[in-house]
Tab-separated table of C-alpha atoms in Angstrom:
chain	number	residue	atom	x	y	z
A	1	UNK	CA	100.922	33.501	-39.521
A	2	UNK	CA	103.652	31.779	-38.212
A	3	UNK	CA	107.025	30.202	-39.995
A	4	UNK	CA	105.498	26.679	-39.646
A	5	UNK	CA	102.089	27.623	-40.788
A	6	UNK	CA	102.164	30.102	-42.810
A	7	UNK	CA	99.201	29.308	-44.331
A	8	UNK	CA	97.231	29.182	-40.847
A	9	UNK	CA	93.925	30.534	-41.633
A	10	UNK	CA	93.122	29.169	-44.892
A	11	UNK	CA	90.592	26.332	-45.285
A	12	UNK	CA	90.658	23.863	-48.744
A	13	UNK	CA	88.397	21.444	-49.670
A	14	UNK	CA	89.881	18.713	-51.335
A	15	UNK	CA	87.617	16.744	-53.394
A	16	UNK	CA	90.811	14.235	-54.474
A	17	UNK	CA	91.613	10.906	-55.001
A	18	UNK	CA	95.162	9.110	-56.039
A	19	UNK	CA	98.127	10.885	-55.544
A	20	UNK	CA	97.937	14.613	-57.570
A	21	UNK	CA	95.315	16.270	-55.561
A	22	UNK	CA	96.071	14.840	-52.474
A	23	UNK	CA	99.306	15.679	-52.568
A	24	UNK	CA	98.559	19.612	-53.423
A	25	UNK	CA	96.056	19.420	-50.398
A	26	UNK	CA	99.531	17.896	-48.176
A	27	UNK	CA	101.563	20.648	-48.929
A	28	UNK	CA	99.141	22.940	-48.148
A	29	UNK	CA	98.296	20.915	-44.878
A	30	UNK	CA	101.983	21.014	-44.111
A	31	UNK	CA	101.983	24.379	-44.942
A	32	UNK	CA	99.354	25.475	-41.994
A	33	UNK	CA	96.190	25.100	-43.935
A	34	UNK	CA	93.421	23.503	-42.911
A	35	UNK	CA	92.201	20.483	-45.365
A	36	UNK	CA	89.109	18.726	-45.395
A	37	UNK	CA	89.631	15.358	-47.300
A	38	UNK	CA	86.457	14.564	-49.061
A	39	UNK	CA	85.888	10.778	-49.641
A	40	UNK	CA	83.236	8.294	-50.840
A	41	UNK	CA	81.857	6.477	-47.578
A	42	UNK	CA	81.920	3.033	-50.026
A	43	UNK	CA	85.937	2.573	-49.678
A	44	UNK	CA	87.079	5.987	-49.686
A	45	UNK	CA	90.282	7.186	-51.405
A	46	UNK	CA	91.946	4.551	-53.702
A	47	UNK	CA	94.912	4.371	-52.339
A	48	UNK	CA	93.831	3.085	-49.343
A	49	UNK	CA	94.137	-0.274	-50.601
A	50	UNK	CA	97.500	0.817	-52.945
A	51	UNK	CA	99.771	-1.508	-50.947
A	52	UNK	CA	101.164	-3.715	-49.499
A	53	UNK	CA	102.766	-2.024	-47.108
A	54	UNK	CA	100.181	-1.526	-44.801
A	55	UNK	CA	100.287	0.275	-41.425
A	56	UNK	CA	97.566	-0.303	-39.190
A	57	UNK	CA	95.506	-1.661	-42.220
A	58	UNK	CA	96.029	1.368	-44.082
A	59	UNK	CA	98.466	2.071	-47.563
A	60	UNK	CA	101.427	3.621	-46.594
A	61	UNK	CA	100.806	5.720	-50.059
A	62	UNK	CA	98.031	7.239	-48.618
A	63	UNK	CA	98.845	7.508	-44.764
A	64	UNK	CA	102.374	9.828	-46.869
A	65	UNK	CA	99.778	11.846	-49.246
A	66	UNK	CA	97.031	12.842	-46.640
A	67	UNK	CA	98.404	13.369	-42.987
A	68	UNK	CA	97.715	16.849	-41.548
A	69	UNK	CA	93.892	16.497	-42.775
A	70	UNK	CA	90.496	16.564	-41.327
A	71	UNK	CA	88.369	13.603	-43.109
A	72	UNK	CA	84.832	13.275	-44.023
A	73	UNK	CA	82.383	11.605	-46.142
A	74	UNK	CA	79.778	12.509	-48.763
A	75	UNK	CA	77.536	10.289	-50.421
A	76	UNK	CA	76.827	11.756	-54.074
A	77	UNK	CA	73.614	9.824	-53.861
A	78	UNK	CA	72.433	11.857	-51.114
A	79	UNK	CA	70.989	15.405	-51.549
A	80	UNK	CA	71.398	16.089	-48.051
A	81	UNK	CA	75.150	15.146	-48.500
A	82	UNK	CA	75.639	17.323	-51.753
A	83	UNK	CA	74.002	20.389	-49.908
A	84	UNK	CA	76.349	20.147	-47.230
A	85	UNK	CA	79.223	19.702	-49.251
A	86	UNK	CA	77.868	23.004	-51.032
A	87	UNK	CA	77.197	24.776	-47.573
A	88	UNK	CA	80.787	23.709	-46.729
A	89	UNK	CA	82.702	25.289	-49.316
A	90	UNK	CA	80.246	28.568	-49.924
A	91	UNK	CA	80.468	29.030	-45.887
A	92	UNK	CA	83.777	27.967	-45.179
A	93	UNK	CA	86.272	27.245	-48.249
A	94	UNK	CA	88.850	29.851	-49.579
A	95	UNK	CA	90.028	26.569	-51.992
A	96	UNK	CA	88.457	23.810	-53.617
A	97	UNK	CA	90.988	21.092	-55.047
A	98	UNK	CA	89.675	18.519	-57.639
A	99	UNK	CA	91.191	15.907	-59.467
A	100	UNK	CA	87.610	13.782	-60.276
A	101	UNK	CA	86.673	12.394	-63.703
A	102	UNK	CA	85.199	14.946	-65.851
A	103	UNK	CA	81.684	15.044	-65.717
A	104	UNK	CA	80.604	13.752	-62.342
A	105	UNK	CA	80.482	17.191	-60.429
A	106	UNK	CA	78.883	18.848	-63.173
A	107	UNK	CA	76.125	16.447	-62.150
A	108	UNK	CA	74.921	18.335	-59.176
A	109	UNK	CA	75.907	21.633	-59.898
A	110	UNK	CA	79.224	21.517	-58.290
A	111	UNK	CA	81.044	23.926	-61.047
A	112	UNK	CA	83.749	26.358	-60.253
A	113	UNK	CA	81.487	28.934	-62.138
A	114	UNK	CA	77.924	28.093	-59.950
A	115	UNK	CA	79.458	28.109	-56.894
A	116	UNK	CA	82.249	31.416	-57.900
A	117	UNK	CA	78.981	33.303	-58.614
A	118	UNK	CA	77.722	32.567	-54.628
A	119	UNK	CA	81.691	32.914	-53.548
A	120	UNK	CA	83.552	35.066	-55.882
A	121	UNK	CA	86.538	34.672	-53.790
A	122	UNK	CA	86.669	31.179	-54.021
A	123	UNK	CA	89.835	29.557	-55.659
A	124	UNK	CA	88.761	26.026	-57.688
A	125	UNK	CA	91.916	24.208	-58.713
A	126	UNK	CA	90.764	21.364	-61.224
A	127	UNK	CA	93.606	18.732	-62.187
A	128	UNK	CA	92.912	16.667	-64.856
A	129	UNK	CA	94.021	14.110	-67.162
A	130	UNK	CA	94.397	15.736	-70.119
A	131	UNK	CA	93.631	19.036	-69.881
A	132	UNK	CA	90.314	20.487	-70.689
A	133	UNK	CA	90.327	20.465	-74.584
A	134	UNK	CA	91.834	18.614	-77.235
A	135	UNK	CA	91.186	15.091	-78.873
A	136	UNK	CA	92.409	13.613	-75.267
A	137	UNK	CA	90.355	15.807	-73.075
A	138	UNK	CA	88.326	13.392	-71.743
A	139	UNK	CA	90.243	10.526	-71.566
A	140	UNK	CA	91.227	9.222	-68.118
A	141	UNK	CA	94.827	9.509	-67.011
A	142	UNK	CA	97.207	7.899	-64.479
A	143	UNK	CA	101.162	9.149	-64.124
A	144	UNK	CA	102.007	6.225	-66.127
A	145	UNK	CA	99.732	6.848	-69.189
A	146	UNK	CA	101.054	10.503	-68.709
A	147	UNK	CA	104.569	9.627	-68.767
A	148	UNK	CA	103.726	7.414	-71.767
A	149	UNK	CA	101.663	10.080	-73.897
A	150	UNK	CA	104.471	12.999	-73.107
A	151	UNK	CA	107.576	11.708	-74.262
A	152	UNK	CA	109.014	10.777	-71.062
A	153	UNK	CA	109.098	7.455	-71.455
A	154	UNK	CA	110.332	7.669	-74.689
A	155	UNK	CA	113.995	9.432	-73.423
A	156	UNK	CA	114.112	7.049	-69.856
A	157	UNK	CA	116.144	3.923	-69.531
A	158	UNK	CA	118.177	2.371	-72.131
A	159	UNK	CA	116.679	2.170	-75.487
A	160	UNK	CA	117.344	-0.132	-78.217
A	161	UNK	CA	115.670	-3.569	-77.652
A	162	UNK	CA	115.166	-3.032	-74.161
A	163	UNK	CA	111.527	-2.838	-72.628
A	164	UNK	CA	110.219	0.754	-72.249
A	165	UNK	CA	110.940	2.165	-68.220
A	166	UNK	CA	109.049	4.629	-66.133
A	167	UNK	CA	110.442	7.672	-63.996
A	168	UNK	CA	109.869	4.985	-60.407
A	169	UNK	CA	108.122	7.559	-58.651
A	170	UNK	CA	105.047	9.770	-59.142
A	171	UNK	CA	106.616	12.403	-60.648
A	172	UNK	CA	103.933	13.484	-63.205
A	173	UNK	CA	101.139	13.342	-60.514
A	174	UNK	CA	103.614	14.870	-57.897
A	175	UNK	CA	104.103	17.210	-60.424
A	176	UNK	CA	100.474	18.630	-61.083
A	177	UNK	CA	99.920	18.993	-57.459
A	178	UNK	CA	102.972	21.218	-56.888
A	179	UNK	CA	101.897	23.070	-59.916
A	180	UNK	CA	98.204	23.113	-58.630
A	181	UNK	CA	99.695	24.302	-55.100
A	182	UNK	CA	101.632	27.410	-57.059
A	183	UNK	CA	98.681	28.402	-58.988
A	184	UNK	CA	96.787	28.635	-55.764
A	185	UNK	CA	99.244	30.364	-53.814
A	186	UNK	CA	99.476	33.304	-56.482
A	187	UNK	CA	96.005	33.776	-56.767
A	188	UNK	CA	95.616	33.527	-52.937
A	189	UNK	CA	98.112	36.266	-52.987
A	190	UNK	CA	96.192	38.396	-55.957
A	191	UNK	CA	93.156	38.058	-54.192
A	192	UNK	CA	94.238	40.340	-51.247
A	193	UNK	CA	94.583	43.146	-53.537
A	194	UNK	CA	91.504	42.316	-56.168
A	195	UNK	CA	89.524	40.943	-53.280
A	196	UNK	CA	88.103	38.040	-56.392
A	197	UNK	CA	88.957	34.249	-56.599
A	198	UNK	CA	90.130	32.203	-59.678
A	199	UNK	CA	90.075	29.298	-61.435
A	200	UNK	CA	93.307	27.361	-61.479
A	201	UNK	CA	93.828	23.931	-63.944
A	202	UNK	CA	96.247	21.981	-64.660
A	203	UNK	CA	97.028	17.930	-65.846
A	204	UNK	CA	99.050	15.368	-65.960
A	205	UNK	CA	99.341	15.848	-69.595
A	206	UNK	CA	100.637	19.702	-69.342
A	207	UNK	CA	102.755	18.695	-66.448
A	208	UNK	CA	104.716	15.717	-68.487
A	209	UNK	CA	105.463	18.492	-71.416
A	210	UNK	CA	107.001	20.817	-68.546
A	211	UNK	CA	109.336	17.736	-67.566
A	212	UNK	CA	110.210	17.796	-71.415
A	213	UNK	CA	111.214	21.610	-72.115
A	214	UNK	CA	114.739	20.400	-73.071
A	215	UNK	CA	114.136	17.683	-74.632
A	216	UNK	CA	111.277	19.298	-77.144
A	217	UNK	CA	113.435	22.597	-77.180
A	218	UNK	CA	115.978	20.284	-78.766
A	219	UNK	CA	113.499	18.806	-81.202
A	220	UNK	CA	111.878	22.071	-81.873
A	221	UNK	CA	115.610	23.766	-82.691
A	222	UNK	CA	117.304	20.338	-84.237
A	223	UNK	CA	114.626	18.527	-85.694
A	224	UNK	CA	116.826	15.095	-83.088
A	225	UNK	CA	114.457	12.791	-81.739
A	226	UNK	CA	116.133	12.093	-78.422
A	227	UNK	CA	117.292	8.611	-77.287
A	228	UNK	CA	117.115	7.173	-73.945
A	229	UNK	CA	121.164	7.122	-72.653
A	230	UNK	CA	120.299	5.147	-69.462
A	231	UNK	CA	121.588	7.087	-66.280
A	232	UNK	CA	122.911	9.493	-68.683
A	233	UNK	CA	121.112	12.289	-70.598
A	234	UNK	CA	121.551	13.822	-74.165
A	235	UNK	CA	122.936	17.144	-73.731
A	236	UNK	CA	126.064	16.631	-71.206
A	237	UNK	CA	129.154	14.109	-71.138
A	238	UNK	CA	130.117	11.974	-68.769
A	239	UNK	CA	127.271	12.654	-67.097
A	240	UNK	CA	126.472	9.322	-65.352
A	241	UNK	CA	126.316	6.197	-63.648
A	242	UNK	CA	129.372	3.944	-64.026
A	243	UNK	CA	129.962	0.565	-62.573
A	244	UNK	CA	133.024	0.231	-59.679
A	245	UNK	CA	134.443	-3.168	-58.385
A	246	UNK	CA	131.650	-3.312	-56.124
A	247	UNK	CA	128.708	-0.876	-57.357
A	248	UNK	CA	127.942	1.835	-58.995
A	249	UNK	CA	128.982	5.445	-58.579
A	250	UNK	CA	127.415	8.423	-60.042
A	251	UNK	CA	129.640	11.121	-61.566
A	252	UNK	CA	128.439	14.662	-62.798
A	253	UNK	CA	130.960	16.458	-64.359
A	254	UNK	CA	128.875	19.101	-65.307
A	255	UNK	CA	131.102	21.578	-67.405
A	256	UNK	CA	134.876	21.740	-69.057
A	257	UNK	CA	136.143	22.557	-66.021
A	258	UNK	CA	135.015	19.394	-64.289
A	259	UNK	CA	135.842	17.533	-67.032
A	260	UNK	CA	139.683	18.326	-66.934
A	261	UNK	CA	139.259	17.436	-63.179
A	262	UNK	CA	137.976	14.051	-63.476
A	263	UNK	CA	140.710	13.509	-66.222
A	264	UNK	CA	143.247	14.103	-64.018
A	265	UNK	CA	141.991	12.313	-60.775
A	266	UNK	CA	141.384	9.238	-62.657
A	267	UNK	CA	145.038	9.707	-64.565
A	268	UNK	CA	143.542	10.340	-67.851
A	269	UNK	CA	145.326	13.498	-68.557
A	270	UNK	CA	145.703	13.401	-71.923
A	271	UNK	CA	141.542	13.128	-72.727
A	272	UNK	CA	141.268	16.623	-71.360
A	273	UNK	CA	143.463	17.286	-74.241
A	274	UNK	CA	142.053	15.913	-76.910
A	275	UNK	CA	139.958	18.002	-79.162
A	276	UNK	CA	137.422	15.083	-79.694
A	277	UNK	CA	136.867	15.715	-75.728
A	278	UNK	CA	138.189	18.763	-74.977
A	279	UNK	CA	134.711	20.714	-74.944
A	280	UNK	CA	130.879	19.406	-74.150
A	281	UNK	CA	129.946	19.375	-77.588
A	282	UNK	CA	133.234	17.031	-78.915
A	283	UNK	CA	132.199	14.876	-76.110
A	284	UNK	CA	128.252	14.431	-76.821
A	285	UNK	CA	129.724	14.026	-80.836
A	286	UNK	CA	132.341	11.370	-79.300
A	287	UNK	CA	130.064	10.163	-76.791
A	288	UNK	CA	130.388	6.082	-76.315
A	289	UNK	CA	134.699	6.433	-77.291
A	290	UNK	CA	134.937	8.481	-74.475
A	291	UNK	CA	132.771	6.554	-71.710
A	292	UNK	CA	134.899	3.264	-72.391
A	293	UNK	CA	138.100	4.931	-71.357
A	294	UNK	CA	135.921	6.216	-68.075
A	295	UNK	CA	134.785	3.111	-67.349
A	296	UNK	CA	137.975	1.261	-67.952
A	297	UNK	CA	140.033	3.602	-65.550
A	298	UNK	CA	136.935	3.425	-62.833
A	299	UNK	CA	136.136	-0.374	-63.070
A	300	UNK	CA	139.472	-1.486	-60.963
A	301	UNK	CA	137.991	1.170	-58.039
A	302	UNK	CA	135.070	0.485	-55.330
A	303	UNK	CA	132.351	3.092	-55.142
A	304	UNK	CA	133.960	4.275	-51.839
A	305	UNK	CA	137.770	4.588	-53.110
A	306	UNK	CA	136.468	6.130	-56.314
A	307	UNK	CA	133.976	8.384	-54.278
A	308	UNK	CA	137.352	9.901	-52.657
A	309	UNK	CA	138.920	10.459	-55.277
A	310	UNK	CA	136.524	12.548	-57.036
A	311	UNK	CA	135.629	14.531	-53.921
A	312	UNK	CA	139.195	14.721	-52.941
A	313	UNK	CA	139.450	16.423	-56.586
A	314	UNK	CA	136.108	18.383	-56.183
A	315	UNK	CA	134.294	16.356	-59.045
A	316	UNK	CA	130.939	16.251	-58.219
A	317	UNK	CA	129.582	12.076	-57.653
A	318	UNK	CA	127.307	10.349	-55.344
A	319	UNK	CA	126.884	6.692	-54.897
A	320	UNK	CA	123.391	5.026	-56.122
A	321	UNK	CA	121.739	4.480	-52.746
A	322	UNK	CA	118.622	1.984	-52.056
A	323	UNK	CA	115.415	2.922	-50.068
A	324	UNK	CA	116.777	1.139	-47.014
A	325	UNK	CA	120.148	3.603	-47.185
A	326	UNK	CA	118.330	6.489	-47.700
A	327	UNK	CA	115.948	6.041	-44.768
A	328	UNK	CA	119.113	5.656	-42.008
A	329	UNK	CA	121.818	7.817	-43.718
A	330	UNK	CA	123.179	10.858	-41.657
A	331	UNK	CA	122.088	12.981	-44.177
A	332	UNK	CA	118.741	12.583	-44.184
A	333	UNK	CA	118.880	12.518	-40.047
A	334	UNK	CA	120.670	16.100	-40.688
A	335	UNK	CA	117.901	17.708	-42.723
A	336	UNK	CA	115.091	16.176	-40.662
A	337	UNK	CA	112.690	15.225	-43.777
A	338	UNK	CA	111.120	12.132	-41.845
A	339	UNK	CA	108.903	12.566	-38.778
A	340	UNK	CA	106.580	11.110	-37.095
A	341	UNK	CA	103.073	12.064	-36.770
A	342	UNK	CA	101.190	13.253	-33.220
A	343	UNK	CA	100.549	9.443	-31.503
A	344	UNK	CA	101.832	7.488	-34.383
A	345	UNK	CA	105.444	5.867	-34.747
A	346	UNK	CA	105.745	5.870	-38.795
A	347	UNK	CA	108.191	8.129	-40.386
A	348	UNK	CA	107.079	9.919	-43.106
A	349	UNK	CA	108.784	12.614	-45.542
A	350	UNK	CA	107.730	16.394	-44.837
A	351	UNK	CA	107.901	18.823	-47.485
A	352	UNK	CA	111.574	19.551	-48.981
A	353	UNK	CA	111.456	23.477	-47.673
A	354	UNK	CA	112.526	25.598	-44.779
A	355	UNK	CA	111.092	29.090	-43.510
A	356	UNK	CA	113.817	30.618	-41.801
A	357	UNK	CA	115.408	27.747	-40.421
A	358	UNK	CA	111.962	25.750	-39.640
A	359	UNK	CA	110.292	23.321	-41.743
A	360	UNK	CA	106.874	23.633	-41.857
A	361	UNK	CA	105.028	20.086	-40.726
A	362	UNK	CA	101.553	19.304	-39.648
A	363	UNK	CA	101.292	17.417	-36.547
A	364	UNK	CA	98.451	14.887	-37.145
A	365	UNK	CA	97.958	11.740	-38.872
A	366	UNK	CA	96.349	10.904	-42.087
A	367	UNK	CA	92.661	10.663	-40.928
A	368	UNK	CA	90.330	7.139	-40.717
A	369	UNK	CA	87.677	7.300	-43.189
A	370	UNK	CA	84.878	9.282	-42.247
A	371	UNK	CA	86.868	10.622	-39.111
A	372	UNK	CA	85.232	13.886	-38.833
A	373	UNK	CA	81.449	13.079	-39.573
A	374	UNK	CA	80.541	13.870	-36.397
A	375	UNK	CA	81.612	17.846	-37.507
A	376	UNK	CA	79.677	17.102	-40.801
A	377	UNK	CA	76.442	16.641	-39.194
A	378	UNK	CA	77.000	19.066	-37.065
A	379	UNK	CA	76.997	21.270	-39.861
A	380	UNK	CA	74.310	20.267	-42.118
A	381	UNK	CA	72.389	21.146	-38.668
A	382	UNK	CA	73.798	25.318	-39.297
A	383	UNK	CA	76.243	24.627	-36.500
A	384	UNK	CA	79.932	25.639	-37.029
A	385	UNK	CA	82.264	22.873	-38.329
A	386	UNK	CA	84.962	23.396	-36.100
């Protein structure tokens, strides 16, 4: 094991589509593991097509979720195929990732519990939709429908009359994979001592009501429904985007303390002193009074002027940043979070973690479908996939 593979020696079968499991088999990729991406020769992995943007005819969304893997192809209409697949992961596999629709591996025996009792070592991580009981369990999912069916929806953008918003990225499918990838890890871990796999699963739907702990805490403890408070959120004041003479600027002032200092760089002395703002609670009570004085005194600044001000008075703020300003800003260049792949010139994000100083990044691309079928046959001939 080294620091940037510290999972060298580990082989997972990813039998993934979308973003969840493929992203659990990327960090593990990343991570030193060796993935085998199993795809449908007819198309392959759905987001293949998920774009434009395109590079080199591919979806950047899945050149980002599946770099660092080896790629083959089974055909479920095939016994051969299926066989192999099962010689694969008995011979070979310390994981098996899954995020397909309930149902179709049951259909040739490909169970965590027929092939556990060949391989009792094995680890099967299953990420559903749902979860695996319950009135929903076999519905389909998608992060979307997820955010939608969890509440997350219901407490993101503004509320009101407006249109409902999603969280922009894939968090709840991001999500299940991390979860999926810390399951694994601890029972990888376990099974050095017990010497005996496990069965890991997770959803969408489970990891949407982890996103929620505060906000159902709150419900469970107040009986409040919460509202949707734009860039802001329920429980902390100002805590939130507000609009300059030239953009926006956001501004965290986390606790009392922070508070008085924002109150005094932006000359409002006497809020800190009031006792309808003088605390977190008077100002979630007092809430909209309070952000029209903020907004007021910060309207005449830009986000630059304002954005020295705060830091010059250690108030914690950050300007709202596009794609484009993400990509080229120092700080990104500092950390070193996008990298190229071995013979390829696209930048793509690694995985936001260090191990002792060195973050741990596979080298190769995201593989052409079918890539490594030439290893397949080689092993549904005995021979060594390699």
């Amino acid at each position: 094991m080294s620091q940037d593979s510290p999972l060298a020696g580990i082989t997972v079968v990813e039998l993934g589509h979308s973003v969840a499991a493929p992203y659990a088999g990327l960090i593990l990729a990343e991570l030193g593991a060796r993935v085998v991406k199993v795809e449908n020769p007819a198309g392959g992995d759905y987001a293949r097509g998920w774009g434009p943007p395109f590079w080199n005819d591919v979806a950047t969304s899945f050149l980002c979720l599946n770099r660092g893997k080896e790629g083959i192809t089974v055909d479920f209409t095939r016994a051969d195929d299926v066989n192999a697949l099962r010689a694969l992961i008995v011979g070979q596999a310390d994981v098996v990732i899954q995020n397909l629709r309930p149902g179709i591996l049951e259909k040739f025996d490909l169970t965590p519990q027929s092939l556990r009792a060949e391989k009792p070592e094995l680890i099967w991580c299953d990420i559903g939709a749902f979860g695996p009981r319950g009135p929903l369990s076999q519905k389909p999912g998608y992060d979307p429908l997820a955010q939608a069916a969890t509440g997350i929806m219901s407490v993101t953008g503004e509320g009101g009359d407006r249109p409902p918003v999603r969280v922009g990225v894939s968090l709840i499918d991001m999500g299940s994979g991390m979860w999926t990838v810390i399951g694994l890890l601890a029972s990888l871990l376990g099974r050095q001592a017990t010497r005996q796999g496990a069965h890991i699963s997770t959803s969408l739907y489970e990891t949407g009501l982890a996103w929620m702990t505060v906000p159902l805490a709150g419900y469970e403890a107040s009986g409040e429904v919460r509202r949707p408070h734009g860039s802001g959120i329920a429980e902390i004041v100002p805590y939130q985007a507000f609009q300059t003479s030239d953009g926006w600027l956001m501004i965290a002032a986390g606790n009392d303390n922070l508070f008085r200092k924002l109150c005094r760089a932006l000359g409002l002395d006497g809020l800190a002193a009031d006792p309808d703002f003088a605390t977190n609670p008077a100002r979630v009570r007092n809430r909209e009074r309070l952000l029209r004085q903020i907004a007021a005194a910060v309207a005449r600044l830009t986000v630059e002027g304002l954005g020295q001000v705060l830091d010059e008075a250690g108030v914690p703020n950050s300007p709202l940043l596009t794609v484009d300003q993400v990509a080229r800003h120092p700080q990104t260049e500092a950390v070193g979070m996008l990298a190229p792949a071995e013979g390829d010139d696209l930048r793509l994000g690694g995985i936001p973690l260090t191990v002792d100083g060195v973050r741990p990044r596979s080298r190769s691309r995201a593989p052409k479908l079918g890539e490594h079928n030439a290893r397949w046959l080689a092993q549904t001939k005995d021979q060594p996939l390699a």
